[in-house]
Coordinates of C-alpha atoms in Angstrom, one line a residue:
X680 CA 0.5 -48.5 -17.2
X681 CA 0.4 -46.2 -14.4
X682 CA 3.1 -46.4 -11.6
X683 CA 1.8 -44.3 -8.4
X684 CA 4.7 -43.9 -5.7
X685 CA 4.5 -41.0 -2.9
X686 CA 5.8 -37.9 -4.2
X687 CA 9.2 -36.9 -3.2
X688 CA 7.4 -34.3 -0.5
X689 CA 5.5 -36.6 1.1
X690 CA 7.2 -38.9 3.7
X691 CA 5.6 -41.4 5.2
X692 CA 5.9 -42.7 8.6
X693 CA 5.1 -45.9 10.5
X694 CA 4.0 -45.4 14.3
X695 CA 3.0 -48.8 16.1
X696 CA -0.5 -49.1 14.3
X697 CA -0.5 -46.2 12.7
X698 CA 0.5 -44.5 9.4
X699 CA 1.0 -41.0 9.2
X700 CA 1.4 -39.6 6.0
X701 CA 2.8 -35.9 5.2
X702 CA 4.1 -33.6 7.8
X703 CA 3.0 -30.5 6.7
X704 CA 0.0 -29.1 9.0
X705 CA -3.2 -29.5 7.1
X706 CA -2.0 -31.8 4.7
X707 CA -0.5 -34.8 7.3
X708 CA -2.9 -37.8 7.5
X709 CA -3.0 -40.6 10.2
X710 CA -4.5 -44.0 9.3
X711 CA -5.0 -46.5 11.6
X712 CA -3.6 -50.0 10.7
X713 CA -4.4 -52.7 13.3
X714 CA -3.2 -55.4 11.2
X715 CA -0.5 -54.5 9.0
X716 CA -2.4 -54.5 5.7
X717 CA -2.5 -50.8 4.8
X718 CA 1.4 -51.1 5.6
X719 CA 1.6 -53.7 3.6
X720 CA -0.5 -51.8 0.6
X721 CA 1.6 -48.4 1.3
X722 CA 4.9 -50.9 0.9
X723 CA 3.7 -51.1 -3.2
X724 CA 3.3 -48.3 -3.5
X725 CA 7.4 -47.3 -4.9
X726 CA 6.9 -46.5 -8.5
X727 CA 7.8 -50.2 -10.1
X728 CA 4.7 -51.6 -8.8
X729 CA 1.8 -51.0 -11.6
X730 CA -1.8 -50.7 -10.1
X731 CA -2.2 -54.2 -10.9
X732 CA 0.7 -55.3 -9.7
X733 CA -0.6 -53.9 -6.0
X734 CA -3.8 -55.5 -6.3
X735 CA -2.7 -58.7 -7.1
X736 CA -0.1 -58.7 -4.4
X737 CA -2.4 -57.5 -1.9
X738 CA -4.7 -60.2 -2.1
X739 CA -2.0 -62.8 -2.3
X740 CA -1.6 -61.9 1.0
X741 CA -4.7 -60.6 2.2
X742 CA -7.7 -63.0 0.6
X743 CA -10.3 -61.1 2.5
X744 CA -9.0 -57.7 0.4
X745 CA -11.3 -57.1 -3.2
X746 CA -10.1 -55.2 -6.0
X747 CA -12.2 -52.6 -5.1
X748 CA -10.9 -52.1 -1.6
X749 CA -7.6 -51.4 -3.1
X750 CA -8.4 -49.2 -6.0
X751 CA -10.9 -47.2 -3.4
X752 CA -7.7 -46.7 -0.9
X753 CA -5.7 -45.7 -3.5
X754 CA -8.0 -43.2 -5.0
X755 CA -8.3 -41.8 -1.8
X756 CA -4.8 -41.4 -1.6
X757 CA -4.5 -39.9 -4.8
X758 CA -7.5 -37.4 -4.0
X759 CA -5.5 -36.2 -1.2
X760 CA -2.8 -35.4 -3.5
X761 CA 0.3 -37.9 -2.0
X762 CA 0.5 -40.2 -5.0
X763 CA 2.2 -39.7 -8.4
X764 CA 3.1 -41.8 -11.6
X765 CA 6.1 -42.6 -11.7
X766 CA 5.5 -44.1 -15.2
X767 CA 5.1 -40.5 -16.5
X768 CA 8.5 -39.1 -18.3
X769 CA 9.5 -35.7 -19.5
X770 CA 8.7 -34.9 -23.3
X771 CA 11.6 -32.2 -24.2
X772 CA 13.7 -32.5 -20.8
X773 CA 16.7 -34.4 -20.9
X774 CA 18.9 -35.6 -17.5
X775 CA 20.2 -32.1 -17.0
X776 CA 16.8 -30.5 -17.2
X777 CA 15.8 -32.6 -14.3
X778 CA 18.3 -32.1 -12.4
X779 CA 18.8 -28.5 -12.5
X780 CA 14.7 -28.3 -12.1
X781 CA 14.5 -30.9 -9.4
X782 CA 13.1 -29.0 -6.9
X783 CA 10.7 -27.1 -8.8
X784 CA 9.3 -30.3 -10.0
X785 CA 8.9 -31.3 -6.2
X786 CA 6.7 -28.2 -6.4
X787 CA 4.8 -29.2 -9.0
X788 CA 4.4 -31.7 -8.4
X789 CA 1.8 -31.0 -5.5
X790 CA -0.8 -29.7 -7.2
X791 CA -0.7 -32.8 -9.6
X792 CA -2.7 -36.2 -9.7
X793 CA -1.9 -39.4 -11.2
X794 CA -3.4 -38.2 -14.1
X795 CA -1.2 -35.4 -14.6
X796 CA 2.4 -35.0 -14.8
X797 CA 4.6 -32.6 -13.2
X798 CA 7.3 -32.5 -15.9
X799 CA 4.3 -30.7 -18.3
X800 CA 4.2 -28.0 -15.9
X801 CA 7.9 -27.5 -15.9
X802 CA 8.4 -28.0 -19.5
X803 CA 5.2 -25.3 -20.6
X804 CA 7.2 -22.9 -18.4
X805 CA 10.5 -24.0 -20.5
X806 CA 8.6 -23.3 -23.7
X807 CA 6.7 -19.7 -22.7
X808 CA 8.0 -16.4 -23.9
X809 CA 7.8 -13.9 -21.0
X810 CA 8.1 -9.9 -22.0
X811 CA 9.6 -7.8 -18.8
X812 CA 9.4 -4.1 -19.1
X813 CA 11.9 -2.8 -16.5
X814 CA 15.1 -4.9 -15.0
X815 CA 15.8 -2.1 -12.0
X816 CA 14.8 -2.9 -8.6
X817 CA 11.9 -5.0 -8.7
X818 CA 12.4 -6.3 -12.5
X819 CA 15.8 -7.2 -11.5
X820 CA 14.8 -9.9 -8.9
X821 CA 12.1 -10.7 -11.0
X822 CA 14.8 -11.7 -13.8
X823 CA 16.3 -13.5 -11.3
X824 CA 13.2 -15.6 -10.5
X825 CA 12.2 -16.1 -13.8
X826 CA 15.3 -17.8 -14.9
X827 CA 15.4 -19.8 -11.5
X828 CA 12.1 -21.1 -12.8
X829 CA 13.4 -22.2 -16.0
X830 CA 11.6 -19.3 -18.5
X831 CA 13.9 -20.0 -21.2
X832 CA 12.8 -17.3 -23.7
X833 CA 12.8 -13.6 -22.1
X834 CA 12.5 -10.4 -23.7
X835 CA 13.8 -7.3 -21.5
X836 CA 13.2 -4.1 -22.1
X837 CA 15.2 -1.0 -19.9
X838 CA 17.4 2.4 -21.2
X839 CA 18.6 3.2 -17.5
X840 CA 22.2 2.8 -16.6
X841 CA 23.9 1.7 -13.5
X842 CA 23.9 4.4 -10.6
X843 CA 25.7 3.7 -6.9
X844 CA 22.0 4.2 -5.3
X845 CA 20.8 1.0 -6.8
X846 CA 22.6 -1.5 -4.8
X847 CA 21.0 -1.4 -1.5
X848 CA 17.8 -3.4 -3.9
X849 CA 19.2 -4.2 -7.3
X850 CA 21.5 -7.5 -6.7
X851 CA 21.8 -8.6 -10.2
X852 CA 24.9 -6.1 -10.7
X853 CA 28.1 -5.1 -9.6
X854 CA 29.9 -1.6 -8.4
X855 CA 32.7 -2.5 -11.0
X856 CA 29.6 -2.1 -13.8
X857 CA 28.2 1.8 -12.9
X858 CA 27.4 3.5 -15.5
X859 CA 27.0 0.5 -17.8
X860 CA 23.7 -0.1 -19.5
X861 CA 20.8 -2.5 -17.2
X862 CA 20.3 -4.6 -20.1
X863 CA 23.6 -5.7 -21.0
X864 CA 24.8 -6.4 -17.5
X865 CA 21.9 -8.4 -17.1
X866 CA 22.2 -10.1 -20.1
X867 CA 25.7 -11.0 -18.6
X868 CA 24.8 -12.0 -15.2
X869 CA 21.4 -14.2 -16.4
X870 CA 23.6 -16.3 -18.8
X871 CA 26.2 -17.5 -16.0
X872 CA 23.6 -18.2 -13.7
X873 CA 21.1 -19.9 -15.8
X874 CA 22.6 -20.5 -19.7
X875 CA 20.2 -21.9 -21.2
X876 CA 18.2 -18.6 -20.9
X877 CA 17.3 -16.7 -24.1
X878 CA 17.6 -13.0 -23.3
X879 CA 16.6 -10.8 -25.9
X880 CA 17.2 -7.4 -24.9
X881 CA 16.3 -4.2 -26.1
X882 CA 17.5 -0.8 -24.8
X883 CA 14.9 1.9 -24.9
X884 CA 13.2 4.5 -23.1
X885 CA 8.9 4.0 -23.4
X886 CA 7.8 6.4 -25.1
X887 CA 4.4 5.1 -26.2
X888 CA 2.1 2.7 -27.0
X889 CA 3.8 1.6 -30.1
X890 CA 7.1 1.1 -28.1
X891 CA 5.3 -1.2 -25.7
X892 CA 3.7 -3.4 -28.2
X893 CA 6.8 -4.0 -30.6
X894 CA 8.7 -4.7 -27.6
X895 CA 5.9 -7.5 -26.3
X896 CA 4.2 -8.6 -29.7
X897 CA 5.8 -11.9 -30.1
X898 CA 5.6 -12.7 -26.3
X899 CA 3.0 -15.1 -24.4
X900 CA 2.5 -13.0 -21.2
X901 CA 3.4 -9.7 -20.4
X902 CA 5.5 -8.6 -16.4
X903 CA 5.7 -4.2 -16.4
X904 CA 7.4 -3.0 -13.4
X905 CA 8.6 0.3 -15.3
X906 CA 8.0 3.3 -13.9
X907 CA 8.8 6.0 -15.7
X908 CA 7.1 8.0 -16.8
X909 CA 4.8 7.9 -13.9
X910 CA 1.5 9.2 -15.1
X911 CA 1.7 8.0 -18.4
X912 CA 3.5 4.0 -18.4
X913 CA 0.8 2.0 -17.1
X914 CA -1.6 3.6 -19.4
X915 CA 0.9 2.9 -22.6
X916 CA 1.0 -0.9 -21.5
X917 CA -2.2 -1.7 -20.9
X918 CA -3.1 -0.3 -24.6
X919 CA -0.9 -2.5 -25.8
X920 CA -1.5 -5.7 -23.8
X921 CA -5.3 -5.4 -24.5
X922 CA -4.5 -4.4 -28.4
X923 CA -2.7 -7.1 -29.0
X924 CA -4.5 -9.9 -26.3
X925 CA -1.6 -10.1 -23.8
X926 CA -2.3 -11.2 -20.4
X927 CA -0.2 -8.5 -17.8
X928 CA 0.9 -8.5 -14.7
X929 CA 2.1 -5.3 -13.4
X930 CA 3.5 -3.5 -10.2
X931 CA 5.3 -1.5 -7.9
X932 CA 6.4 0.0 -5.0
X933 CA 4.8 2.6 -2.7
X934 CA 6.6 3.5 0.4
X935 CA 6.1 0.6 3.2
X936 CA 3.6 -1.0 0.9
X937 CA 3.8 -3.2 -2.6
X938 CA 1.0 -3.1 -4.8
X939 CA 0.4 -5.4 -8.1
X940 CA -2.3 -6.3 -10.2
X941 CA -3.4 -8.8 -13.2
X942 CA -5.0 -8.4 -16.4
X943 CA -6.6 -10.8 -19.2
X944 CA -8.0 -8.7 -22.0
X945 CA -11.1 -10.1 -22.9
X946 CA -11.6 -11.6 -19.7
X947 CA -11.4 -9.1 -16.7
X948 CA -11.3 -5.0 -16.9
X949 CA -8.2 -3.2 -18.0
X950 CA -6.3 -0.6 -16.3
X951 CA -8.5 2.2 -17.6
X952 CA -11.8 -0.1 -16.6
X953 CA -10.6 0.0 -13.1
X954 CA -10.2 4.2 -13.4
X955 CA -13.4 4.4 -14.4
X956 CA -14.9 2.2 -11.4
X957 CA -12.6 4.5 -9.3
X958 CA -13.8 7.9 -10.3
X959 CA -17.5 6.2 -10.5
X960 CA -17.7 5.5 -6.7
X961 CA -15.3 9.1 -5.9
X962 CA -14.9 11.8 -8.0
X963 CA -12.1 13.3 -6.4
X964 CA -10.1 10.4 -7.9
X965 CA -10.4 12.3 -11.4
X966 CA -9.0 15.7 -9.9
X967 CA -6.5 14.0 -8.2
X968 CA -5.3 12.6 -11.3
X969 CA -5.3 15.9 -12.8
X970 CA -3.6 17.5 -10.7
X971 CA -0.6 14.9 -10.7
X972 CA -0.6 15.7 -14.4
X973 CA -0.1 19.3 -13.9
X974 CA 2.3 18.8 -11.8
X975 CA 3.8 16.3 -13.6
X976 CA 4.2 13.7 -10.8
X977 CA 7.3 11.6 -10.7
X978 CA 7.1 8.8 -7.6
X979 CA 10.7 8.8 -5.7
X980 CA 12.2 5.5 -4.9
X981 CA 11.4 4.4 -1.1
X982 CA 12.7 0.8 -0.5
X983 CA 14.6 -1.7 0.7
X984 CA 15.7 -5.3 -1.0
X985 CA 14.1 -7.4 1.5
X986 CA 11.0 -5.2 0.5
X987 CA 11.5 -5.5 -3.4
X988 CA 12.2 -9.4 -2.9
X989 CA 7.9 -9.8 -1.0
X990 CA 7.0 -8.1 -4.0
X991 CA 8.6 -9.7 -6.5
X992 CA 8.3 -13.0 -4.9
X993 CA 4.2 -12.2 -5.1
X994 CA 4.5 -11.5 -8.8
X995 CA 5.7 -14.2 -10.4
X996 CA 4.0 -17.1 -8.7
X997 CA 0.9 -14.7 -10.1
X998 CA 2.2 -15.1 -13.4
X999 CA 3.0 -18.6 -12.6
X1000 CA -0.7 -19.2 -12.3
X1001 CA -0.8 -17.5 -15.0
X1002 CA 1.0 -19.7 -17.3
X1003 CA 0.3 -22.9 -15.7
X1004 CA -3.0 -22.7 -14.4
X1005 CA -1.6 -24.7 -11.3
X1006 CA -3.4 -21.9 -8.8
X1007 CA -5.6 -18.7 -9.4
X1008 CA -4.1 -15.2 -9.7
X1009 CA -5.7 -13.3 -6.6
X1010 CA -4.9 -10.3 -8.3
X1011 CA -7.0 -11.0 -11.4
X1012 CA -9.3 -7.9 -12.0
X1013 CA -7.8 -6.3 -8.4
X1014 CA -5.3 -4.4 -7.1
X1015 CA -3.9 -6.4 -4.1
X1016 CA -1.4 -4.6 -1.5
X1017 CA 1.4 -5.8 0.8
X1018 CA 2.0 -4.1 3.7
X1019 CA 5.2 -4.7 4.5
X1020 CA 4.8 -3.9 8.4
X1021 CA 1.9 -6.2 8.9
X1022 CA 3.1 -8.5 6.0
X1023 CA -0.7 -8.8 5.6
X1024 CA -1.9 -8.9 1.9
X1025 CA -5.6 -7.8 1.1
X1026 CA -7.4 -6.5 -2.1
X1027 CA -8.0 -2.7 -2.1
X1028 CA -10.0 -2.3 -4.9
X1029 CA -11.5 -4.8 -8.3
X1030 CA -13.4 -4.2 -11.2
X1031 CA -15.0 -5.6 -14.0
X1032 CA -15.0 -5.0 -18.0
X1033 CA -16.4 -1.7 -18.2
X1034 CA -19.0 -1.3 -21.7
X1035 CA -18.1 2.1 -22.6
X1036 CA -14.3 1.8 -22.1
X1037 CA -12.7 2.8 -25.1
X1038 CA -9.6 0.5 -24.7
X1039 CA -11.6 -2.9 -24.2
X1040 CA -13.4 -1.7 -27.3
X1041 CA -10.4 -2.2 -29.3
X1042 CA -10.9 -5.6 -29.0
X1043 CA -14.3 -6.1 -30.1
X1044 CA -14.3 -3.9 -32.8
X1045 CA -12.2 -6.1 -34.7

């Protein structure tokens, strides 16, 4: 029996005859309530109350109110996303899961309707195996954000050690650890800040495309942030992801701007799609990238933590959307940039599945 109450977000506030519900600009609704019967309805509304239960008590008190009237005003509640059932329980979280969660599930639970439940949200995130290449600037607060979402089951993936220049972005560690191994001391920190994280760590340099995909084969979704080495990384992941179906979500960096993308092999273009769409619309593209070979380009570090933290921030609520389907990834099939003087975000380039792409072929010539 569904139990609809106002979610924990929504607060609802009685104004002479009015009722203004939400305060968020946008979402905030006023109805007007000359005499005291959609108060009275709203009053029901507390989670014990089942739909039936509201009904019948309305009408005890308001004859002149049908069934429909009250089922209508509460689906029009529900469309504006205020209500939830309170009826609806967790199926693998216990009391300390809730708690510890609590205000994630405050999140999520505003993109959910009576019909859904925000504990499945929290507990498919519980239950998804996430593969992070790279734990040094950016994949270090991405750790951090992934285990603050409750990703239970992560597999890391670094070789670097611990160097004084990394502090002014990489908060996981300490001054008291230089020199140490990435992986271990984030092993470390990740378990006293969130224990019930499974950290499986591996410590390796990428090498190729078989070092990617052993690293990621048993994982549901796929975060790179490695960058070394520069011209040849994102081509080595995205062989794998596509080989072996992974969706990706991958980025970095530049200077006074963050860029990052999203894959779904099968779905939209892969990294070597979207090359091909570049050097189609400007050939310069493919001497550029020639030369950097030549050369063989390394990218310096340029950035800041506050920086790092807008672009990893961006990155995991895309792999949020990802794994939970409760928004869109923008960056699905496009390369979206922050500009971190502006803080304006905009696409600078997409692409689709490209026929004669010999990565994407891998897949259907299975």
């Amino acid at each position: 029996m569904v139990k609809p109450k106002f979610k924990e977000t929504i607060p609802v506030f009685f104004v002479n005859n009015e009722i203004h519900i939400g305060e968020e600009d946008g979402i905030a609704g006023i109805i007007e309530d000359p005499n005291g019967s959609i108060k009275y309805l709203i009053s029901l509304i507390d989670g014990e109350n089942t739909i039936e239960d509201i009904i019948e008590k309305v009408i005890l008190k308001y004859p002149y109110i049908t069934s429909e009237d009250i089922n209508s005003a509460l689906g029009s509640l529900d469309a504006e996303n205020y209500l939830e059932d309170n009826a609806k329980r967790p199926k693998i979280m216990g009391e300390y899961e809730i708690e510890r969660y609590k205000a994630n599930l405050n999140y999520f639970s505003l993109f959910t309707s009576l019909n859904d439940s925000k504990f499945d949200i929290q507990e498919k995130i519980m239950n998804t195996n996430v593969a992070l290449l790279g734990v040094g600037g950016l994949g270090s607060q991405i750790l951090y954000h992934l285990a603050g979402l409750g990703f239970h089951n992560i597999n890391i993936l670094d070789f670097d050690t611990l160097e004084l220049s990394n502090f002014n972005r990489q908060l996981l560690y300490s001054e008291e650890n230089i020199n140490e191994l990435k992986t271990e001391l984030a092993k470390k920190r990740i378990s006293k800040f969130n224990p019930n994280v499974n950290l499986n760590m591996t410590n390796k340099r990428i090498e190729c495309a078989d070092d990617v995909m052993n690293h990621i084969k048993d994982s549901d979704f796929v975060i790179c942030v490695a960058d070394k080495p520069t011209m040849h990384i994102q081509d080595w992941v995205n062989e794998a992801v596509v080989k072996l179906r992974k969706p990706l979500v991958s980025g970095g960096v530049l200077n006074t701007r963050g860029r990052f993308y999203s894959i779904i092999p099968g779905k939209t273009g892969c990294v070597e799609c979207h090359k091909k769409t570049l050097m189609d619309s400007d050939q310069s593209v493919n001497e550029e990238l020639n030369n950097m070979n030549q050369v063989n380009f390394q990218r310096n570090n340029a950035a800041i933590s506050s920086n790092v933290a807008m672009l990893a921030g961006a990155m995991v609520n895309e792999l949020l959307g990802l794994v939970t389907g409760i928004s869109e990834p923008r960056s699905l099939g496009r390369m979206i940039e922050i500009d971190y003087l502006t803080y304006q975000t905009y696409a600078i380039s997409e692409w689709e599945k490209q026929d004669s792409c010999p990565v994407c072929q891998s897949i259907y010539s299975k």
